[in-house]
Short mmCIF file of C-alpha atoms in Angstrom, two decimals:
data_model
loop_
_atom_site.label_atom_id
_atom_site.label_comp_id
_atom_site.label_asym_id
_atom_site.label_seq_id
_atom_site.Cartn_x
_atom_site.Cartn_y
_atom_site.Cartn_z
CA UNK A 1 3.85 29.64 17.47
CA UNK A 2 6.03 27.62 19.75
CA UNK A 3 8.27 24.90 18.56
CA UNK A 4 5.70 22.09 19.97
CA UNK A 5 3.00 23.59 17.89
CA UNK A 6 5.57 23.43 14.55
CA UNK A 7 6.27 20.04 15.04
CA UNK A 8 2.44 19.05 15.83
CA UNK A 9 1.51 20.82 12.71
CA UNK A 10 4.26 19.51 10.90
CA UNK A 11 3.48 15.77 11.85
CA UNK A 12 0.18 16.15 10.74
CA UNK A 13 0.85 17.60 7.51
CA UNK A 14 3.06 14.84 6.66
CA UNK A 15 0.47 12.35 7.77
CA UNK A 16 -2.12 14.09 5.75
CA UNK A 17 0.17 14.10 2.86
CA UNK A 18 1.32 10.53 3.12
CA UNK A 19 -2.30 9.07 3.97
CA UNK A 20 -3.33 10.74 0.94
CA UNK A 21 -0.64 9.93 -1.50
CA UNK A 22 -0.32 6.08 -0.22
CA UNK A 23 -3.75 5.72 -1.82
CA UNK A 24 -2.88 6.64 -5.21
CA UNK A 25 0.57 4.98 -5.04
CA UNK A 26 -0.98 1.70 -3.70
CA UNK A 27 -3.15 1.90 -6.85
CA UNK A 28 -0.03 3.03 -9.11
CA UNK A 29 2.03 -0.05 -8.02
CA UNK A 30 -0.67 -2.71 -8.51
CA UNK A 31 -2.83 -1.61 -11.28
CA UNK A 32 0.07 -2.37 -13.93
CA UNK A 33 0.64 -5.48 -13.04
CA UNK A 34 -3.34 -6.10 -12.78
CA UNK A 35 -3.49 -4.78 -16.66
CA UNK A 36 -0.57 -6.97 -17.62
CA UNK A 37 -2.04 -10.18 -16.32
CA UNK A 38 -5.22 -8.86 -18.02
CA UNK A 39 -3.76 -8.50 -21.45
CA UNK A 40 -1.52 -11.60 -21.05
CA UNK A 41 -4.74 -13.67 -20.19
CA UNK A 42 -6.37 -12.17 -23.27
CA UNK A 43 -3.53 -13.00 -25.42
CA UNK A 44 -3.32 -16.66 -23.87
CA UNK A 45 -7.07 -17.16 -24.44
CA UNK A 46 -7.77 -15.18 -27.61
CA UNK A 47 -10.42 -13.60 -25.50
CA UNK A 48 -11.22 -10.08 -26.32
CA UNK A 49 -13.09 -9.02 -22.84
CA UNK A 50 -9.55 -9.59 -21.05
CA UNK A 51 -8.11 -7.46 -23.65
CA UNK A 52 -10.75 -4.85 -23.30
CA UNK A 53 -10.24 -5.29 -19.54
CA UNK A 54 -6.58 -4.44 -19.97
CA UNK A 55 -7.55 -1.38 -22.23
CA UNK A 56 -10.14 0.40 -20.07
CA UNK A 57 -8.11 -0.13 -16.65
CA UNK A 58 -5.25 1.26 -18.39
CA UNK A 59 -7.19 4.55 -19.04
CA UNK A 60 -8.41 4.95 -15.53
CA UNK A 61 -4.57 4.19 -14.48
CA UNK A 62 -3.30 7.24 -15.96
CA UNK A 63 -5.47 9.71 -13.84
CA UNK A 64 -4.54 7.96 -10.64
CA UNK A 65 -0.70 8.33 -11.72
CA UNK A 66 -1.31 12.22 -12.29
CA UNK A 67 -2.55 12.42 -9.00
CA UNK A 68 0.35 10.17 -7.54
CA UNK A 69 2.76 12.84 -9.27
CA UNK A 70 1.37 15.91 -7.48
CA UNK A 71 0.95 13.98 -4.14
CA UNK A 72 4.54 12.56 -4.26
CA UNK A 73 6.15 16.11 -5.44
CA UNK A 74 4.60 17.62 -2.17
CA UNK A 75 5.77 15.01 0.14
CA UNK A 76 9.35 15.86 -1.69
CA UNK A 77 8.76 19.42 -0.92
CA UNK A 78 7.56 18.57 2.43
CA UNK A 79 10.80 16.55 3.75
CA UNK A 80 12.84 19.46 3.22
CA UNK A 81 10.51 22.28 4.39
CA UNK A 82 9.20 20.62 7.43
CA UNK A 83 12.30 18.22 8.57
CA UNK A 84 15.24 20.63 7.43
CA UNK A 85 17.41 19.02 10.58
CA UNK A 86 16.71 15.16 9.41
CA UNK A 87 17.45 16.05 5.89
CA UNK A 88 20.58 18.15 6.62
CA UNK A 89 21.80 14.78 8.80
CA UNK A 90 20.44 12.01 6.63
CA UNK A 91 20.07 13.73 3.02
CA UNK A 92 23.34 12.68 1.71
CA UNK A 93 22.13 8.95 2.68
CA UNK A 94 18.62 8.93 1.33
CA UNK A 95 19.64 11.16 -1.86
CA UNK A 96 20.64 7.69 -3.35
CA UNK A 97 17.15 5.79 -3.23
CA UNK A 98 15.27 9.34 -3.46
CA UNK A 99 17.29 9.68 -6.84
CA UNK A 100 16.75 5.89 -8.20
CA UNK A 101 12.65 6.10 -7.19
CA UNK A 102 12.72 9.57 -9.46
CA UNK A 103 14.42 7.40 -11.98
CA UNK A 104 12.21 4.30 -11.77
CA UNK A 105 9.05 6.65 -12.03
CA UNK A 106 10.63 8.05 -15.44
CA UNK A 107 10.93 4.83 -16.85
CA UNK A 108 7.76 3.91 -15.98
CA UNK A 109 6.23 6.97 -17.30
CA UNK A 110 7.94 6.65 -20.75
CA UNK A 111 7.12 3.49 -21.45
CA UNK A 112 3.52 3.90 -20.17
CA UNK A 113 2.98 6.79 -22.69
CA UNK A 114 4.30 4.42 -25.72
CA UNK A 115 2.09 1.53 -24.21
CA UNK A 116 -1.05 3.97 -24.19
CA UNK A 117 -0.43 5.38 -27.91
CA UNK A 118 0.38 1.85 -29.53
CA UNK A 119 -3.24 0.45 -28.64
CA UNK A 120 -4.06 -1.62 -32.25
CA UNK A 121 -0.72 -0.57 -33.71
CA UNK A 122 0.69 -4.37 -33.43
CA UNK A 123 -0.59 -6.90 -35.44
CA UNK A 124 1.15 -9.22 -32.57
CA UNK A 125 -0.29 -8.43 -29.43
CA UNK A 126 2.33 -9.91 -27.63
CA UNK A 127 5.02 -7.17 -28.80
CA UNK A 128 2.33 -4.59 -27.34
CA UNK A 129 2.17 -6.37 -24.13
CA UNK A 130 6.01 -6.39 -23.95
CA UNK A 131 5.76 -2.50 -23.54
CA UNK A 132 3.95 -2.94 -20.08
CA UNK A 133 6.96 -5.11 -18.73
CA UNK A 134 8.98 -2.00 -17.92
CA UNK A 135 5.79 -0.08 -16.81
CA UNK A 136 4.99 -2.80 -14.17
CA UNK A 137 8.61 -3.09 -13.40
CA UNK A 138 9.33 0.87 -12.92
CA UNK A 139 6.04 1.02 -10.82
CA UNK A 140 7.12 -1.82 -8.38
CA UNK A 141 10.84 -0.40 -8.04
CA UNK A 142 9.26 3.46 -7.57
CA UNK A 143 7.86 1.75 -4.30
CA UNK A 144 11.11 -0.22 -3.47
CA UNK A 145 13.21 2.60 -3.41
CA UNK A 146 10.81 5.02 -1.69
CA UNK A 147 10.48 2.16 0.92
CA UNK A 148 14.27 1.93 1.43
CA UNK A 149 14.20 5.28 2.84
CA UNK A 150 11.65 4.48 5.25
CA UNK A 151 13.38 1.34 6.39
CA UNK A 152 16.45 3.18 6.99
CA UNK A 153 14.62 5.37 9.12
CA UNK A 154 13.74 2.59 11.19
CA UNK A 155 17.22 0.71 11.10
CA UNK A 156 19.60 3.11 10.33
CA UNK A 157 23.37 2.01 9.34
CA UNK A 158 25.81 2.64 6.70
CA UNK A 159 27.47 5.52 8.69
CA UNK A 160 29.21 7.00 11.69
CA UNK A 161 28.30 9.46 13.81
CA UNK A 162 31.16 12.14 14.86
CA UNK A 163 29.97 15.32 16.87
CA UNK A 164 26.60 15.07 15.33
CA UNK A 165 27.48 14.84 11.68
CA UNK A 166 27.64 11.57 9.61
CA UNK A 167 30.88 10.50 8.58
CA UNK A 168 32.22 7.35 6.74
CA UNK A 169 29.03 7.09 4.86
CA UNK A 170 27.97 3.86 2.66
CA UNK A 171 24.68 4.41 0.77
CA UNK A 172 24.58 1.14 -0.49
CA UNK A 173 25.14 -0.34 3.19
CA UNK A 174 22.64 2.28 4.54
CA UNK A 175 19.76 0.90 1.66
CA UNK A 176 20.32 -2.59 2.45
CA UNK A 177 19.52 -2.07 6.32
CA UNK A 178 17.89 -5.05 7.99
CA UNK A 179 14.33 -3.54 7.80
CA UNK A 180 14.60 -3.28 4.06
CA UNK A 181 13.77 -6.99 3.11
CA UNK A 182 10.64 -7.64 5.14
CA UNK A 183 9.36 -3.36 4.80
CA UNK A 184 9.87 -3.78 0.69
CA UNK A 185 8.26 -7.01 0.37
CA UNK A 186 5.33 -6.17 2.44
CA UNK A 187 4.73 -2.77 0.76
CA UNK A 188 5.08 -4.13 -2.43
CA UNK A 189 2.77 -7.21 -2.02
CA UNK A 190 0.12 -5.66 -0.30
CA UNK A 191 -0.09 -2.87 -3.07
CA UNK A 192 -0.77 -5.69 -5.34
CA UNK A 193 -3.12 -7.06 -3.30
CA UNK A 194 -5.11 -3.87 -2.64
CA UNK A 195 -5.23 -3.21 -6.38
CA UNK A 196 -6.69 -6.59 -7.10
CA UNK A 197 -9.59 -6.09 -4.49
CA UNK A 198 -10.14 -2.49 -5.50
CA UNK A 199 -10.63 -3.29 -9.00
CA UNK A 200 -12.54 -6.87 -7.93
CA UNK A 201 -14.89 -4.33 -6.07
CA UNK A 202 -15.38 -2.03 -9.31
CA UNK A 203 -16.49 -5.41 -10.97
CA UNK A 204 -18.78 -6.75 -8.42
CA UNK A 205 -20.50 -3.21 -8.12
CA UNK A 206 -21.28 -3.06 -11.81
CA UNK A 207 -22.86 -6.35 -11.22
CA UNK A 208 -24.92 -5.46 -8.13
CA UNK A 209 -26.03 -2.54 -10.52
CA UNK A 210 -27.84 -4.61 -12.68
CA UNK A 211 -24.97 -5.20 -15.61
CA UNK A 212 -24.95 -9.13 -16.07
CA UNK A 213 -22.65 -8.69 -18.43
CA UNK A 214 -20.21 -11.80 -18.84
CA UNK A 215 -17.01 -9.16 -18.99
CA UNK A 216 -17.82 -8.10 -15.54
CA UNK A 217 -18.25 -11.48 -14.43
CA UNK A 218 -14.51 -12.22 -16.15
CA UNK A 219 -13.05 -9.17 -14.11
CA UNK A 220 -14.33 -10.41 -10.80
CA UNK A 221 -12.97 -13.56 -11.63
CA UNK A 222 -9.64 -12.85 -12.38
CA UNK A 223 -9.18 -10.11 -9.63
CA UNK A 224 -10.27 -12.12 -7.00
CA UNK A 225 -8.00 -15.18 -7.83
CA UNK A 226 -5.05 -12.67 -7.87
CA UNK A 227 -6.27 -11.05 -4.80
CA UNK A 228 -6.21 -14.35 -2.96
CA UNK A 229 -2.57 -15.32 -3.98
CA UNK A 230 -1.31 -11.82 -2.84
CA UNK A 231 -3.42 -11.97 0.27
CA UNK A 232 -1.97 -15.14 1.26
CA UNK A 233 1.58 -13.98 0.25
CA UNK A 234 0.74 -10.68 2.50
CA UNK A 235 -0.11 -13.01 5.60
CA UNK A 236 3.50 -14.98 5.12
CA UNK A 237 5.48 -11.73 4.71
CA UNK A 238 3.53 -10.08 7.57
CA UNK A 239 4.91 -12.91 9.69
CA UNK A 240 8.56 -12.29 8.56
CA UNK A 241 7.73 -8.58 9.79
CA UNK A 242 6.70 -10.12 13.08
CA UNK A 243 9.97 -11.65 13.51
CA UNK A 244 12.14 -8.65 12.26
CA UNK A 245 10.31 -6.42 14.59
CA UNK A 246 11.32 -9.07 17.68
CA UNK A 247 14.88 -8.81 16.75
CA UNK A 248 15.28 -5.16 15.91
CA UNK A 249 12.59 -3.17 17.23
CA UNK A 250 10.91 -5.05 20.03
CA UNK A 251 9.55 -2.02 21.59
CA UNK A 252 7.07 -1.69 18.51
CA UNK A 253 6.25 -5.00 18.75
CA UNK A 254 5.74 -4.51 22.41
CA UNK A 255 3.36 -1.82 22.09
CA UNK A 256 1.52 -2.78 19.27
CA UNK A 257 0.48 -6.07 21.39
CA UNK A 258 0.00 -4.35 24.60
CA UNK A 259 2.91 -6.59 25.64
CA UNK A 260 3.95 -4.95 28.95
CA UNK A 261 6.01 -7.66 30.58
CA UNK A 262 8.92 -9.79 29.68
CA UNK A 263 7.84 -13.36 29.66
CA UNK A 264 7.75 -16.45 27.77
CA UNK A 265 4.71 -18.50 26.24
CA UNK A 266 3.31 -14.80 25.38
CA UNK A 267 -0.02 -15.01 24.32
CA UNK A 268 -1.27 -12.47 21.06
CA UNK A 269 -3.41 -9.61 22.43
CA UNK A 270 -6.54 -8.81 19.90
CA UNK A 271 -8.78 -5.81 20.31
CA UNK A 272 -9.38 -4.85 24.05
CA UNK A 273 -9.14 -1.54 25.92
CA UNK A 274 -6.78 -0.55 28.74
CA UNK A 275 -8.16 0.35 32.16
CA UNK A 276 -5.27 1.76 34.34
CA UNK A 277 -2.62 -0.24 32.54
CA UNK A 278 -5.05 -3.69 32.94
CA UNK A 279 -6.17 -5.19 29.40
CA UNK A 280 -9.91 -5.82 29.49
CA UNK A 281 -12.23 -7.09 27.03
CA UNK A 282 -9.21 -8.30 24.79
CA UNK A 283 -9.10 -11.86 22.61
CA UNK A 284 -5.89 -13.44 23.81
CA UNK A 285 -4.56 -16.42 21.66
CA UNK A 286 -2.39 -18.27 23.59
CA UNK A 287 1.18 -18.86 22.62
CA UNK A 288 0.74 -16.71 19.59
CA UNK A 289 2.93 -13.87 19.99
CA UNK A 290 5.88 -16.11 21.04
CA UNK A 291 5.04 -18.10 17.70
CA UNK A 292 5.04 -14.63 15.76
CA UNK A 293 8.12 -13.26 17.25
CA UNK A 294 10.59 -16.58 17.40
CA UNK A 295 8.45 -19.27 15.79
CA UNK A 296 8.37 -20.75 19.10
CA UNK A 297 5.40 -21.23 21.32
CA UNK A 298 7.49 -20.72 24.60
CA UNK A 299 9.90 -18.50 23.47
CA UNK A 300 10.59 -15.34 25.84
CA UNK A 301 9.10 -12.16 24.15
CA UNK A 302 10.50 -8.52 25.32
CA UNK A 303 8.09 -6.43 27.14
CA UNK A 304 7.69 -2.54 27.48
CA UNK A 305 8.96 -2.81 30.88
CA UNK A 306 12.75 -3.18 29.25
CA UNK A 307 12.44 0.47 27.68
CA UNK A 308 12.36 3.84 29.00
CA UNK A 309 9.11 5.66 29.49
CA UNK A 310 10.28 8.27 26.94
CA UNK A 311 11.01 5.63 24.08
CA UNK A 312 7.85 3.88 24.18
CA UNK A 313 5.61 4.38 20.87
CA UNK A 314 2.05 5.56 21.48
CA UNK A 315 -0.15 2.26 23.08
CA UNK A 316 -3.08 3.17 20.50
CA UNK A 317 -0.87 1.70 17.64
CA UNK A 318 -2.56 -1.59 19.12
CA UNK A 319 -5.81 -0.77 17.61
CA UNK A 320 -3.96 0.05 13.89
CA UNK A 321 -2.51 -3.66 14.05
CA UNK A 322 -5.83 -5.16 14.79
CA UNK A 323 -7.63 -3.54 11.82
CA UNK A 324 -4.84 -4.38 9.57
CA UNK A 325 -4.60 -7.86 10.62
CA UNK A 326 -8.48 -8.56 10.84
CA UNK A 327 -8.67 -6.94 7.53
CA UNK A 328 -5.82 -9.03 5.90
CA UNK A 329 -7.09 -12.04 7.37
CA UNK A 330 -10.99 -11.36 6.04
CA UNK A 331 -9.73 -10.74 2.51
CA UNK A 332 -7.78 -14.47 2.49
CA UNK A 333 -11.61 -15.70 3.71
CA UNK A 334 -13.44 -13.76 1.47
CA UNK A 335 -11.15 -14.65 -1.93
CA UNK A 336 -10.55 -18.06 -0.65
CA UNK A 337 -14.25 -18.72 -0.64
CA UNK A 338 -15.03 -17.23 -3.83
CA UNK A 339 -12.43 -19.41 -5.36
CA UNK A 340 -13.98 -22.49 -3.76
CA UNK A 341 -17.04 -21.49 -4.93
CA UNK A 342 -16.55 -20.75 -8.52
CA UNK A 343 -14.68 -24.35 -8.64
CA UNK A 344 -17.42 -26.24 -6.55
CA UNK A 345 -20.51 -24.11 -8.33
CA UNK A 346 -21.52 -22.90 -4.95
CA UNK A 347 -24.41 -20.85 -5.85
CA UNK A 348 -23.85 -18.00 -2.62
CA UNK A 349 -20.66 -16.85 -4.51
CA UNK A 350 -22.93 -15.18 -7.27
CA UNK A 351 -25.54 -13.77 -4.54
CA UNK A 352 -26.39 -10.25 -3.89
CA UNK A 353 -24.93 -10.62 -0.03
CA UNK A 354 -21.55 -12.23 -1.21
CA UNK A 355 -21.07 -9.33 -3.88
CA UNK A 356 -21.85 -6.63 -1.29
CA UNK A 357 -19.01 -8.18 0.85
CA UNK A 358 -16.44 -7.94 -2.04
CA UNK A 359 -17.64 -4.23 -2.89
CA UNK A 360 -17.00 -3.47 0.89
CA UNK A 361 -13.45 -5.50 0.32
CA UNK A 362 -12.05 -2.74 -1.93
CA UNK A 363 -12.43 0.48 0.72
CA UNK A 364 -11.69 -2.32 3.35
CA UNK A 365 -8.39 -3.00 1.83
CA UNK A 366 -7.15 1.03 1.31
CA UNK A 367 -8.18 1.10 5.09
CA UNK A 368 -5.53 -1.82 5.96
CA UNK A 369 -3.08 -0.03 3.73
CA UNK A 370 -3.51 3.05 5.69
CA UNK A 371 -3.43 1.52 9.12
CA UNK A 372 -0.53 -0.52 8.31
CA UNK A 373 1.18 2.51 7.23
CA UNK A 374 0.36 4.52 10.25
CA UNK A 375 1.55 1.61 12.44
CA UNK A 376 4.67 1.60 10.47
CA UNK A 377 5.43 5.54 11.63
CA UNK A 378 3.69 6.09 14.74
CA UNK A 379 5.54 2.62 16.14
CA UNK A 380 8.68 4.36 15.32
CA UNK A 381 8.27 7.35 17.60
CA UNK A 382 9.82 9.25 19.35
CA UNK A 383 12.19 8.71 16.89
CA UNK A 384 12.51 9.94 13.23
CA UNK A 385 15.87 8.27 12.84
CA UNK A 386 15.67 5.34 15.01
CA UNK A 387 18.34 5.62 18.06
CA UNK A 388 19.93 8.96 16.80
CA UNK A 389 17.31 11.69 15.94
CA UNK A 390 14.06 12.49 17.54
CA UNK A 391 11.15 13.95 15.63
CA UNK A 392 11.11 17.12 17.59
CA UNK A 393 14.70 17.61 16.88
CA UNK A 394 14.34 17.38 13.28
CA UNK A 395 11.21 19.43 12.60
CA UNK A 396 11.01 23.00 11.29
CA UNK A 397 10.49 25.77 13.86
CA UNK A 398 8.45 28.00 11.04
CA UNK A 399 5.63 29.56 12.76
CA UNK A 400 3.47 29.10 9.27
CA UNK A 401 3.05 25.35 9.32
CA UNK A 402 -0.50 25.41 10.18
CA UNK A 403 -1.36 27.47 7.29
CA UNK A 404 0.44 24.99 5.03
CA UNK A 405 -1.44 22.57 6.34
CA UNK A 406 -4.72 24.26 5.52
CA UNK A 407 -3.62 25.11 1.98
CA UNK A 408 -2.53 21.41 1.43
CA UNK A 409 -5.56 19.50 2.71
CA UNK A 410 -7.57 22.01 0.34
CA UNK A 411 -5.35 20.83 -2.50
CA UNK A 412 -5.57 17.17 -1.77
CA UNK A 413 -9.49 17.51 -1.35
CA UNK A 414 -9.57 19.05 -4.88
CA UNK A 415 -7.60 16.21 -6.55
CA UNK A 416 -9.41 13.59 -4.86
CA UNK A 417 -12.93 14.82 -5.51
CA UNK A 418 -11.60 15.68 -8.99
CA UNK A 419 -9.85 12.28 -9.85
CA UNK A 420 -13.35 10.21 -8.89
CA UNK A 421 -15.38 12.68 -10.87
CA UNK A 422 -12.86 12.35 -14.17
CA UNK A 423 -12.59 8.69 -13.52
CA UNK A 424 -16.61 8.26 -13.03
CA UNK A 425 -17.21 10.33 -15.59
CA UNK A 426 -14.66 8.44 -18.17
CA UNK A 427 -16.29 5.26 -17.63
CA UNK A 428 -19.78 6.28 -17.63
CA UNK A 429 -19.74 8.17 -20.74
CA UNK A 430 -18.23 5.12 -22.38
CA UNK A 431 -19.95 1.75 -20.86
CA UNK A 432 -18.36 -1.66 -21.83
CA UNK A 433 -21.66 -2.66 -23.66
CA UNK A 434 -20.93 0.31 -25.89
CA UNK A 435 -17.74 -0.19 -26.04
CA UNK A 436 -17.96 -3.87 -26.91
CA UNK A 437 -20.52 -2.79 -29.60
CA UNK A 438 -18.33 -0.14 -31.05
CA UNK A 439 -15.08 -2.81 -31.63
CA UNK A 440 -17.40 -5.39 -33.04
CA UNK A 441 -18.58 -3.01 -35.91
CA UNK A 442 -14.62 -1.57 -36.29
CA UNK A 443 -13.69 -5.29 -36.65
CA UNK A 444 -16.73 -6.28 -38.59
CA UNK A 445 -17.15 -9.52 -36.85
CA UNK A 446 -18.24 -11.61 -33.59
CA UNK A 447 -15.82 -10.56 -30.86
CA UNK A 448 -17.95 -12.38 -28.56
#
């Protein structure tokens, strides 16, 4: 196998692993917060339905954590196996955030175990809720530290390069690089948003399947409300991300926006196709790119004409940007309408067609996470460490990466199908109606 093939298969395998892992990682970051909110609301309102919501979500969460651990371990292995030259160069720097990410996970896992095994052990439910705080903090900080590694790859600093080696290394300066604030904030907040909409989709699906139980209605109301808050927050942070790109990675912003020539009063290009370098059938929003980049409708935005051809990212990232933004805006609208509809008692928010839209919102949010991640990674091409090391210089020359790709793809297929089967059986065999009756019988009173 030629080195080009090794690079190609290494990229495909890394993309496959990250694309699969990001689903479970996103749920792993967002669901603990959702469990905590549900339990807190249940305690505050003395409402057993919300307490039960937290209990059932926690059971399902354990399965996603288990799969996330396997795929996260695979990423760690593949960093060393597939990108040895990168690890040799940058390993001393990224070792700290990688270690801190592992520490955050252990912190989360320990308290998650205690939390799960102490249901009904506390007379005061608030004490049990306190156990969930380190779980949510640990989950979120796992995302923070691993995203710092990615931010460093986009904006490397905290070292000097002498004769191809990194010297004068400052891991903390490297961690707190210019890309870190917007990247970390965007990853964490979109994880919260996506988890809320995935759980909302499950609640809407149960209502569509004929279960008109108040439990599912409360679940839908809570998750859509939380989803609205975090989808608006995601949009605001997305605006900050655009300003970061304009300042530090203008080639990525220009490629994502098909902004070929440096000019002021730049329009935002949505959709369209490229025909011999000419943009056709696109929606152009006047001045919007200048506003996104510099908060000034007449500001000059750097175009692709300012960069060497071999440093321009693939232009198909434009479509990734379009998909991410379209879904994000749609989810703001969907959840906003739902909240208004409940407040103003609009009938359509409880209609079948609107609940179908909410069900579709779950997988759509996952797609937005995937396209956003691909945009971040592909938009950095051709660099693995921006401005310092190219992807082809970082990859292994091992001729058997294609076999590894097949084996790992098989593993992810088994894990994906297995987790879906386990989760569906777990909740089918223990429907909420039955669980409410059982708990009613246990308590010997009416919990409704």
